[in-house]
Amino acid sequence: GAVVSQHPSWVICKSGTSVKIECRSLDFQATTMFWYRQFPKQSLMLMATSNEGSKATYEQGVEKDKFLINHASLTLSTLTVTSAHPEDSSFYICSATEDGSHEQYFGPGTRLTVT
Amino acid sequence: TQLLEQSPQFLSIQEGENLTVYCNSSSVFSSLQWYRQEPGEGPVLLVTVVTGGEVKKLKRLTFQFGDARKDSSLHITAAQPGDTGLYLCAGARGAQKLVFGQGTRLTINP
């Protein structure tokens, strides 16, 4: 149980284009999903908290207009990187949690490379 | 400001040795979780500790939550090459958001 998937697992895009990453909870309903960014050899940095049916809460320093988050259902959240630039290249990981639980289950991550 | 200090950040030991990773904070957490992450993959939850002083065992891994719920440790007995990976501690305070430590990159040499 508690499986979270991400799609795509990797993506290469050109500078200036937008990329959408999907995060799905496969066997449970996720009232809350989280989006993280991880640079090589570093820990996870929380970008935003996404609650189903409401606006995402962004961490300080994260541009909400650049990283668009939509959590339209209890099993799906999407992160869209708009007008991507090479500095946006990173490993993006989502996690999902059930209502009232502190345990987060992570997706396998998406490697984004912007050329 | 790093709320959770993990140490050591890097550790390379020989197969069969024991090791301990520490996770310390000046803040109290309602629960603390340990994850293991392999390159190119997402973190996998190993354990959640909730009660101060709690000890949980997972085969050769022993997790302890400090009495004051501010610190935790992970002890691995007779380490094996398959234990190699990035170990992350993460603390929860109230809302579901987690605070992550910097991680400990563990390498077990055959």
Coordinates of N, CA and C in Angstrom, one line a residue:
Chain A
G1 N 0.8 -1.2 0.0 CA 0.0 0.0 0.0 C 0.8 1.3 0.0
A2 N 0.2 2.4 0.0 CA 0.8 3.7 0.0 C 1.8 3.9 -1.1
V3 N 1.3 3.7 -2.3 CA 2.2 3.9 -3.5 C 1.9 5.2 -4.1
V4 N 2.9 6.0 -4.5 CA 2.8 7.2 -5.1 C 3.6 7.2 -6.4
S5 N 3.0 7.6 -7.5 CA 3.7 7.6 -8.8 C 3.9 9.0 -9.3
Q6 N 4.9 9.1 -10.2 CA 5.1 10.4 -10.8 C 5.3 10.2 -12.3
H7 N 4.9 11.2 -13.0 CA 5.1 11.1 -14.5 C 5.3 12.5 -15.1
P8 N 6.3 12.6 -15.9 CA 7.3 11.6 -16.4 C 8.4 11.3 -15.4
S9 N 9.2 10.3 -15.6 CA 10.3 10.1 -14.7 C 11.5 11.0 -15.0
W10 N 11.5 11.4 -16.3 CA 12.5 12.3 -16.7 C 12.0 13.1 -17.9
V11 N 12.5 14.3 -18.0 CA 12.0 15.2 -19.2 C 13.1 16.2 -19.5
I12 N 13.3 16.3 -20.8 CA 14.3 17.4 -21.3 C 13.5 18.4 -22.1
C13 N 13.6 19.6 -21.8 CA 12.8 20.6 -22.5 C 13.7 21.8 -22.9
K14 N 13.3 22.6 -23.8 CA 14.0 23.8 -24.2 C 13.7 25.0 -23.3
S15 N 14.6 25.8 -23.2 CA 14.4 27.0 -22.4 C 13.2 27.8 -22.9
G16 N 12.4 28.3 -22.0 CA 11.2 29.1 -22.4 C 9.9 28.3 -22.5
T17 N 10.0 27.0 -22.5 CA 8.8 26.1 -22.6 C 8.4 25.8 -21.2
S18 N 7.2 25.2 -21.1 CA 6.6 24.8 -19.9 C 6.5 23.3 -19.8
V19 N 6.6 22.8 -18.6 CA 6.6 21.3 -18.4 C 5.7 21.0 -17.2
K20 N 4.9 20.0 -17.4 CA 3.9 19.6 -16.4 C 4.4 18.2 -15.8
I21 N 4.4 18.1 -14.5 CA 4.7 16.9 -13.8 C 3.5 16.4 -13.0
E22 N 3.2 15.2 -13.1 CA 2.0 14.6 -12.4 C 2.4 13.8 -11.2
C23 N 1.6 13.9 -10.2 CA 1.9 13.1 -9.0 C 0.5 12.4 -8.6
R24 N 0.6 11.1 -8.5 CA -0.7 10.3 -8.2 C -0.5 9.4 -7.0
S25 N -1.5 9.4 -6.1 CA -1.5 8.4 -5.1 C -2.4 7.3 -5.7
L26 N -1.8 6.1 -5.7 CA -2.4 5.0 -6.4 C -3.4 4.1 -5.6
D27 N -3.2 4.1 -4.3 CA -4.0 3.2 -3.5 C -4.6 3.8 -2.2
F28 N -4.5 5.2 -2.2 CA -5.1 5.9 -1.1 C -5.5 7.3 -1.5
Q29 N -6.3 7.9 -0.7 CA -6.7 9.3 -1.1 C -5.8 10.3 -0.3
A30 N -5.2 11.1 -1.1 CA -4.3 12.1 -0.5 C -4.9 13.4 -0.4
T31 N -5.2 13.8 0.9 CA -5.8 15.1 1.1 C -4.7 16.2 0.9
T32 N -3.5 15.8 1.2 CA -2.4 16.8 1.0 C -1.2 16.1 0.3
M33 N -0.7 16.9 -0.6 CA 0.5 16.5 -1.4 C 1.5 17.6 -1.3
F34 N 2.8 17.2 -1.3 CA 3.9 18.1 -1.2 C 4.8 18.0 -2.4
W35 N 5.3 19.1 -2.8 CA 6.3 19.2 -3.9 C 7.7 19.6 -3.3
Y36 N 8.7 18.8 -3.6 CA 10.0 19.1 -3.2 C 11.0 19.2 -4.4
R37 N 12.1 19.9 -4.1 CA 13.1 20.0 -5.1 C 14.4 19.5 -4.5
Q38 N 15.2 18.7 -5.2 CA 16.4 18.2 -4.6 C 17.6 18.4 -5.6
F39 N 18.6 19.1 -5.1 CA 19.8 19.3 -5.9 C 20.8 18.2 -5.6
P40 N 21.7 17.9 -6.5 CA 22.6 16.8 -6.3 C 23.3 16.8 -5.0
K41 N 23.3 15.7 -4.3 CA 24.0 15.5 -3.1 C 23.5 16.3 -2.0
Q42 N 22.2 16.8 -2.1 CA 21.6 17.6 -1.1 C 20.3 17.0 -0.6
S43 N 19.8 17.5 0.5 CA 18.5 17.0 1.0 C 17.4 17.6 0.3
L44 N 16.2 17.3 0.7 CA 15.0 17.8 0.0 C 14.6 19.2 0.5
M45 N 14.2 20.0 -0.5 CA 13.7 21.4 -0.1 C 12.3 21.5 -0.5
L46 N 11.4 21.7 0.5 CA 10.0 21.8 0.3 C 9.7 23.1 -0.5
M47 N 8.9 22.9 -1.6 CA 8.5 24.0 -2.5 C 7.2 24.5 -2.1
A48 N 6.2 23.6 -1.9 CA 4.8 24.0 -1.7 C 4.0 22.8 -1.1
T49 N 3.0 23.2 -0.5 CA 2.0 22.2 0.1 C 0.7 22.4 -0.7
S50 N 0.2 21.2 -1.2 CA -1.0 21.3 -2.0 C -2.1 20.5 -1.4
N51 N -3.2 21.2 -1.1 CA -4.4 20.6 -0.6 C -5.5 20.5 -1.6
E52 N -6.2 19.4 -1.6 CA -7.2 19.1 -2.6 C -8.3 20.2 -2.6
G53 N -8.5 20.8 -3.7 CA -9.6 21.8 -3.8 C -9.3 23.2 -3.4
S54 N -8.1 23.4 -2.9 CA -7.7 24.8 -2.5 C -6.4 25.2 -3.1
K55 N -6.0 26.4 -2.9 CA -4.8 26.9 -3.5 C -3.6 26.4 -2.7
A56 N -2.5 26.2 -3.4 CA -1.3 25.7 -2.8 C -0.7 26.7 -1.9
T57 N 0.0 26.3 -0.9 CA 0.8 27.2 0.0 C 2.3 27.0 -0.4
Y58 N 2.9 28.1 -0.8 CA 4.3 28.1 -1.2 C 5.2 28.5 -0.1
E59 N 6.4 27.8 -0.1 CA 7.4 28.2 0.8 C 8.1 29.5 0.4
Q60 N 8.7 30.2 1.4 CA 9.3 31.4 1.1 C 10.4 31.3 0.0
G61 N 10.4 32.2 -0.9 CA 11.4 32.2 -2.0 C 11.0 31.4 -3.2
V62 N 9.8 30.7 -3.2 CA 9.4 29.9 -4.3 C 8.3 30.7 -5.1
E63 N 8.6 31.0 -6.3 CA 7.7 31.8 -7.1 C 6.4 31.0 -7.5
K64 N 5.3 31.4 -7.0 CA 4.0 30.7 -7.3 C 3.6 30.9 -8.8
D65 N 4.0 31.9 -9.4 CA 3.6 32.1 -10.8 C 4.5 31.3 -11.8
K66 N 5.6 30.9 -11.2 CA 6.5 30.0 -12.1 C 6.3 28.6 -11.8
F67 N 6.0 28.2 -10.6 CA 5.7 26.8 -10.3 C 4.2 26.7 -9.9
L68 N 3.4 26.4 -11.0 CA 2.0 26.3 -10.8 C 1.5 24.9 -10.3
I69 N 0.8 24.9 -9.2 CA 0.4 23.6 -8.6 C -1.1 23.6 -8.7
N70 N -1.6 22.4 -9.1 CA -3.1 22.1 -9.1 C -3.3 20.8 -8.5
H71 N -4.3 20.8 -7.5 CA -4.6 19.5 -6.8 C -6.1 19.3 -7.0
A72 N -6.5 18.9 -8.2 CA -7.9 18.9 -8.6 C -8.7 17.7 -8.0
S73 N -8.0 16.6 -7.6 CA -8.7 15.5 -7.0 C -7.9 14.9 -5.9
L74 N -8.4 13.9 -5.2 CA -7.8 13.4 -4.0 C -6.6 12.4 -4.4
T75 N -6.4 12.2 -5.7 CA -5.4 11.3 -6.1 C -4.4 11.9 -7.1
L76 N -4.6 13.2 -7.4 CA -3.7 13.8 -8.4 C -3.4 15.2 -8.1
S77 N -2.1 15.5 -8.1 CA -1.6 16.9 -8.1 C -0.6 17.1 -9.2
T78 N -0.6 18.3 -9.8 CA 0.3 18.5 -10.9 C 1.2 19.8 -10.6
L79 N 2.4 19.7 -11.0 CA 3.3 20.9 -10.9 C 3.7 21.3 -12.3
T80 N 3.4 22.5 -12.7 CA 3.8 23.0 -14.0 C 4.9 24.0 -13.8
V81 N 6.1 23.7 -14.4 CA 7.2 24.7 -14.4 C 7.0 25.5 -15.7
T82 N 6.7 26.8 -15.5 CA 6.4 27.7 -16.6 C 7.7 28.4 -17.0
S83 N 7.8 28.7 -18.3 CA 9.0 29.4 -18.9 C 10.3 28.9 -18.3
A84 N 10.5 27.6 -18.4 CA 11.6 27.0 -17.8 C 13.0 27.5 -18.2
H85 N 13.9 27.6 -17.3 CA 15.3 28.0 -17.6 C 16.2 27.0 -17.1
P86 N 17.5 27.0 -17.6 CA 18.4 26.0 -17.2 C 18.6 25.9 -15.7
E87 N 18.4 27.0 -14.9 CA 18.6 26.9 -13.5 C 17.4 26.2 -12.8
D88 N 16.3 25.9 -13.6 CA 15.2 25.1 -13.0 C 15.5 23.6 -13.1
S89 N 16.6 23.2 -13.8 CA 17.0 21.8 -13.9 C 17.2 21.3 -12.5
S90 N 16.5 20.2 -12.2 CA 16.6 19.6 -10.9 C 15.9 18.3 -10.8
F91 N 15.9 17.7 -9.6 CA 15.1 16.5 -9.4 C 13.9 16.9 -8.5
Y92 N 12.7 16.8 -9.1 CA 11.5 17.2 -8.4 C 10.8 15.9 -7.9
I93 N 10.4 16.0 -6.6 CA 9.8 14.8 -5.9 C 8.5 15.3 -5.3
C94 N 7.5 14.5 -5.4 CA 6.2 14.8 -4.7 C 6.0 13.7 -3.6
S95 N 5.2 14.1 -2.6 CA 4.8 13.1 -1.6 C 3.4 13.3 -1.3
A96 N 2.8 12.3 -0.8 CA 1.3 12.4 -0.4 C 1.1 11.8 0.9
T97 N 0.1 12.4 1.6 CA -0.2 11.9 2.9 C -1.7 11.8 3.1
E98 N -2.2 10.9 3.9 CA -3.6 10.8 4.2 C -4.0 11.8 5.2
D99 N -5.3 12.1 5.3 CA -5.8 13.0 6.3 C -5.4 12.7 7.7
G100 N -4.7 13.6 8.4 CA -4.4 13.5 9.8 C -3.1 12.7 10.0
S101 N -2.5 12.2 9.0 CA -1.2 11.4 9.1 C 0.0 12.3 8.9
H102 N 1.1 12.0 9.6 CA 2.4 12.7 9.4 C 3.3 12.0 8.4
E103 N 2.9 10.8 8.1 CA 3.7 9.9 7.3 C 3.5 10.3 5.8
Q104 N 4.6 10.7 5.2 CA 4.6 11.1 3.8 C 5.2 9.9 3.0
Y105 N 4.5 9.6 1.9 CA 4.9 8.6 0.9 C 5.3 9.3 -0.3
F106 N 6.6 9.0 -0.7 CA 7.2 9.8 -1.8 C 7.0 9.1 -3.2
G107 N 6.9 9.9 -4.2 CA 7.0 9.4 -5.6 C 8.4 9.1 -5.9
P108 N 8.7 8.5 -7.1 CA 10.0 8.2 -7.5 C 10.8 9.4 -8.1
G109 N 10.2 10.5 -8.2 CA 10.9 11.7 -8.6 C 10.9 11.9 -10.2
T110 N 11.1 13.1 -10.6 CA 11.1 13.5 -12.0 C 12.4 14.3 -12.2
R111 N 13.3 13.8 -13.1 CA 14.5 14.6 -13.4 C 14.2 15.5 -14.6
L112 N 14.3 16.8 -14.3 CA 14.0 17.8 -15.3 C 15.3 18.4 -15.7
T113 N 15.6 18.4 -17.0 CA 16.7 19.1 -17.6 C 16.3 20.1 -18.6
V114 N 16.7 21.4 -18.4 CA 16.3 22.4 -19.3 C 17.5 22.9 -20.1
T115 N 17.4 22.8 -21.4 CA 18.6 23.1 -22.3 C 18.5 24.5 -22.9
Chain B
T1 N 18.3 28.8 8.5 CA 18.5 28.0 9.8 C 18.0 26.6 9.6
Q2 N 19.0 25.6 9.9 CA 18.6 24.2 9.7 C 18.0 23.8 11.0
L3 N 16.7 23.4 11.0 CA 16.1 23.0 12.3 C 16.5 21.6 12.7
L4 N 16.9 20.8 11.8 CA 17.3 19.4 12.1 C 18.8 19.2 11.6
E5 N 19.6 19.0 12.5 CA 21.0 18.8 12.2 C 21.3 17.3 12.2
Q6 N 21.8 16.8 11.1 CA 22.1 15.4 10.9 C 23.6 15.2 10.9
S7 N 24.1 14.2 11.6 CA 25.5 13.9 11.6 C 25.8 12.4 11.7
P8 N 26.9 11.9 11.1 CA 27.7 12.7 10.1 C 27.0 12.9 8.8
Q9 N 27.5 13.8 8.0 CA 26.9 14.0 6.7 C 27.4 13.0 5.7
F10 N 28.6 12.5 5.9 CA 29.2 11.4 5.1 C 29.8 10.4 6.0
L11 N 29.6 9.1 5.6 CA 30.2 8.0 6.4 C 30.5 6.8 5.5
S12 N 31.7 6.4 5.5 CA 32.2 5.3 4.7 C 32.8 4.3 5.6
I13 N 32.3 3.1 5.7 CA 32.8 2.1 6.6 C 32.9 0.7 5.9
Q14 N 33.5 -0.2 6.5 CA 33.6 -1.6 5.9 C 32.4 -2.4 6.3
E15 N 32.1 -3.4 5.5 CA 31.1 -4.3 5.7 C 31.3 -5.0 7.1
G16 N 30.2 -5.2 7.8 CA 30.3 -5.8 9.1 C 30.5 -4.9 10.3
E17 N 30.8 -3.6 10.0 CA 31.0 -2.7 11.1 C 29.6 -2.1 11.6
N18 N 29.6 -1.5 12.7 CA 28.4 -0.9 13.2 C 28.5 0.6 13.1
L19 N 27.3 1.3 13.0 CA 27.4 2.8 12.8 C 26.1 3.4 13.5
T20 N 26.3 4.6 13.8 CA 25.1 5.4 14.3 C 25.0 6.7 13.6
V21 N 23.8 7.1 13.2 CA 23.6 8.4 12.6 C 22.7 9.2 13.6
Y22 N 23.0 10.5 13.7 CA 22.3 11.3 14.7 C 21.5 12.4 14.0
C23 N 20.4 12.7 14.7 CA 19.5 13.8 14.2 C 19.1 14.6 15.4
N24 N 19.6 15.9 15.4 CA 19.4 16.7 16.6 C 18.7 18.0 16.3
S25 N 17.9 18.5 17.2 CA 17.2 19.8 17.1 C 17.0 20.4 18.4
S26 N 16.8 21.7 18.4 CA 16.4 22.4 19.6 C 14.9 22.5 19.7
S27 N 14.2 22.0 18.7 CA 12.8 22.1 18.6 C 12.2 20.7 19.0
V28 N 11.0 20.7 19.5 CA 10.2 19.5 19.8 C 9.4 19.1 18.6
F29 N 9.4 17.8 18.3 CA 8.6 17.3 17.1 C 7.5 16.4 17.6
S30 N 6.4 16.4 17.0 CA 5.3 15.5 17.4 C 5.6 14.1 16.9
S31 N 6.4 14.0 15.8 CA 6.8 12.7 15.4 C 8.1 12.9 14.5
L32 N 8.8 11.8 14.3 CA 10.1 11.9 13.5 C 10.1 10.7 12.7
Q33 N 10.5 10.9 11.4 CA 10.6 9.8 10.5 C 12.0 9.7 9.9
W34 N 12.3 8.5 9.6 CA 13.6 8.2 8.9 C 13.3 7.6 7.5
Y35 N 14.0 8.1 6.5 CA 13.8 7.7 5.2 C 15.2 7.2 4.6
R36 N 15.1 6.4 3.6 CA 16.3 6.0 2.9 C 16.1 6.3 1.4
Q37 N 17.1 6.9 0.8 CA 16.9 7.3 -0.6 C 18.1 6.8 -1.4
E38 N 17.8 6.1 -2.5 CA 18.8 5.7 -3.5 C 18.9 6.7 -4.6
P39 N 20.0 6.7 -5.3 CA 20.2 7.7 -6.4 C 19.1 7.6 -7.5
G40 N 18.6 8.7 -7.8 CA 17.5 8.8 -8.9 C 16.2 8.2 -8.5
E41 N 16.0 8.0 -7.2 CA 14.7 7.6 -6.7 C 14.2 8.5 -5.6
G42 N 12.9 8.3 -5.2 CA 12.3 9.0 -4.1 C 12.7 8.4 -2.8
P43 N 12.6 9.1 -1.7 CA 12.8 8.5 -0.4 C 11.8 7.5 0.0
V44 N 12.3 6.5 0.7 CA 11.4 5.4 1.1 C 11.3 5.4 2.7
L45 N 10.1 5.5 3.2 CA 9.9 5.6 4.6 C 10.4 4.3 5.3
L46 N 11.3 4.4 6.3 CA 11.7 3.3 7.1 C 10.9 3.1 8.4
V47 N 10.8 4.2 9.1 CA 10.1 4.1 10.4 C 9.6 5.5 10.8
T48 N 8.6 5.5 11.6 CA 8.1 6.7 12.3 C 8.1 6.5 13.8
V49 N 8.7 7.4 14.5 CA 8.7 7.3 16.0 C 7.9 8.5 16.5
V50 N 7.1 8.2 17.5 CA 6.1 9.2 18.0 C 6.3 9.5 19.5
T51 N 6.6 8.5 20.3 CA 6.6 8.7 21.7 C 8.1 9.0 22.2
G52 N 8.3 9.9 23.1 CA 9.6 10.2 23.6 C 10.2 8.9 24.3
G53 N 11.4 8.6 23.9 CA 12.1 7.4 24.5 C 11.8 6.1 23.7
E54 N 11.0 6.3 22.7 CA 10.6 5.1 21.9 C 11.8 4.5 21.1
V55 N 11.8 3.2 21.1 CA 12.8 2.5 20.3 C 12.1 1.5 19.4
K56 N 12.5 1.6 18.1 CA 11.9 0.6 17.1 C 13.0 -0.1 16.4
K57 N 12.8 -1.3 16.2 CA 13.8 -2.1 15.5 C 13.3 -2.6 14.1
L58 N 14.1 -2.6 13.1 CA 13.8 -3.0 11.8 C 14.9 -3.9 11.3
K59 N 14.9 -5.2 11.6 CA 16.0 -6.1 11.3 C 17.3 -5.6 12.0
R60 N 18.3 -5.1 11.2 CA 19.5 -4.7 11.8 C 19.5 -3.2 12.1
L61 N 18.4 -2.5 11.9 CA 18.3 -1.1 12.1 C 17.6 -0.8 13.4
T62 N 18.1 0.0 14.3 CA 17.5 0.4 15.5 C 17.3 1.9 15.5
F63 N 16.1 2.3 15.7 CA 15.7 3.8 15.8 C 15.3 4.1 17.2
Q64 N 15.8 5.3 17.6 CA 15.4 5.8 18.9 C 15.0 7.2 18.9
F65 N 14.0 7.5 19.6 CA 13.5 8.9 19.7 C 13.8 9.4 21.1
G66 N 14.4 10.6 21.2 CA 14.8 11.1 22.5 C 13.7 11.3 23.4
D67 N 14.0 11.3 24.7 CA 12.9 11.5 25.7 C 12.1 12.8 25.5
A68 N 12.9 13.8 25.1 CA 12.3 15.2 24.9 C 11.7 15.4 23.5
R69 N 11.8 14.4 22.7 CA 11.3 14.4 21.3 C 12.0 15.5 20.5
K70 N 13.3 15.7 20.8 CA 14.1 16.7 20.0 C 15.2 16.1 19.2
D71 N 15.4 14.8 19.5 CA 16.5 14.2 18.8 C 16.2 12.7 18.5
S72 N 16.9 12.1 17.6 CA 16.7 10.7 17.2 C 18.0 10.1 16.7
S73 N 18.1 8.8 16.8 CA 19.3 8.2 16.2 C 18.9 6.9 15.5
L74 N 19.8 6.6 14.5 CA 19.6 5.4 13.8 C 20.9 4.6 13.9
H75 N 20.8 3.4 14.4 CA 22.0 2.5 14.6 C 21.8 1.3 13.7
I76 N 22.9 1.1 12.9 CA 22.9 -0.1 12.0 C 24.0 -1.1 12.5
T77 N 23.6 -2.3 12.7 CA 24.5 -3.4 13.2 C 24.9 -4.2 12.0
A78 N 26.2 -4.5 12.0 CA 26.8 -5.4 11.0 C 26.4 -4.9 9.6
A79 N 26.8 -3.7 9.3 CA 26.4 -3.1 8.0 C 26.7 -3.9 6.8
Q80 N 25.9 -3.8 5.8 CA 26.1 -4.6 4.5 C 26.1 -3.6 3.4
P81 N 26.7 -4.0 2.2 CA 26.7 -3.1 1.1 C 25.3 -2.6 0.6
G82 N 24.3 -3.4 0.9 CA 23.0 -3.1 0.5 C 22.4 -1.9 1.4
D83 N 23.1 -1.6 2.5 CA 22.7 -0.5 3.3 C 23.1 0.8 2.7
T84 N 23.9 0.8 1.7 CA 24.4 2.1 1.1 C 23.3 2.9 0.6
G85 N 23.3 4.2 0.9 CA 22.3 5.1 0.5 C 22.3 6.4 1.2
L86 N 21.4 7.3 1.0 CA 21.2 8.5 1.7 C 20.1 8.4 2.7
Y87 N 20.5 8.6 4.0 CA 19.5 8.4 5.1 C 19.1 9.8 5.5
L88 N 17.8 10.0 5.6 CA 17.2 11.3 5.9 C 16.3 11.2 7.1
C89 N 16.5 12.1 8.1 CA 15.5 12.2 9.1 C 14.6 13.4 8.8
A90 N 13.4 13.3 9.3 CA 12.4 14.4 9.1 C 11.5 14.5 10.3
G91 N 11.3 15.7 10.7 CA 10.5 15.9 11.9 C 9.2 16.6 11.5
A92 N 8.1 16.3 12.2 CA 6.8 16.9 12.0 C 6.5 17.7 13.2
R93 N 6.0 18.9 12.9 CA 5.5 19.8 14.0 C 4.1 20.3 13.7
G94 N 3.2 19.7 14.4 CA 1.8 20.2 14.2 C 1.3 19.8 12.9
A95 N 1.2 20.7 12.0 CA 0.7 20.5 10.6 C 1.5 19.4 10.0
Q96 N 1.1 18.9 8.9 CA 1.7 17.7 8.2 C 3.0 18.0 7.6
K97 N 3.4 19.3 7.5 CA 4.7 19.6 6.9 C 5.9 19.0 7.6
L98 N 6.8 18.5 6.9 CA 8.0 17.9 7.5 C 9.2 18.8 7.3
V99 N 10.1 18.7 8.3 CA 11.4 19.4 8.2 C 12.4 18.4 8.1
F100 N 13.2 18.5 7.0 CA 14.2 17.4 6.7 C 15.6 17.8 7.3
G101 N 16.4 16.8 7.7 CA 17.8 17.1 8.0 C 18.6 17.1 6.7
Q102 N 19.9 17.4 6.8 CA 20.7 17.5 5.6 C 21.0 16.1 4.9
G103 N 20.7 15.1 5.7 CA 21.0 13.7 5.1 C 22.4 13.2 5.5
T104 N 22.5 11.9 5.6 CA 23.7 11.2 5.8 C 24.0 10.3 4.6
R105 N 25.1 10.5 3.9 CA 25.4 9.7 2.8 C 26.3 8.5 3.3
L106 N 25.7 7.3 3.3 CA 26.4 6.2 3.9 C 26.9 5.3 2.7
T107 N 28.1 4.9 2.8 CA 28.7 3.9 1.9 C 29.3 2.8 2.7
I108 N 28.9 1.6 2.3 CA 29.4 0.4 3.0 C 30.3 -0.4 1.9
N109 N 31.5 -0.5 2.3 CA 32.5 -1.1 1.4 C 32.6 -2.6 1.6
P110 N 32.5 -3.4 0.5 CA 32.6 -4.9 0.7 C 34.0 -5.3 1.2

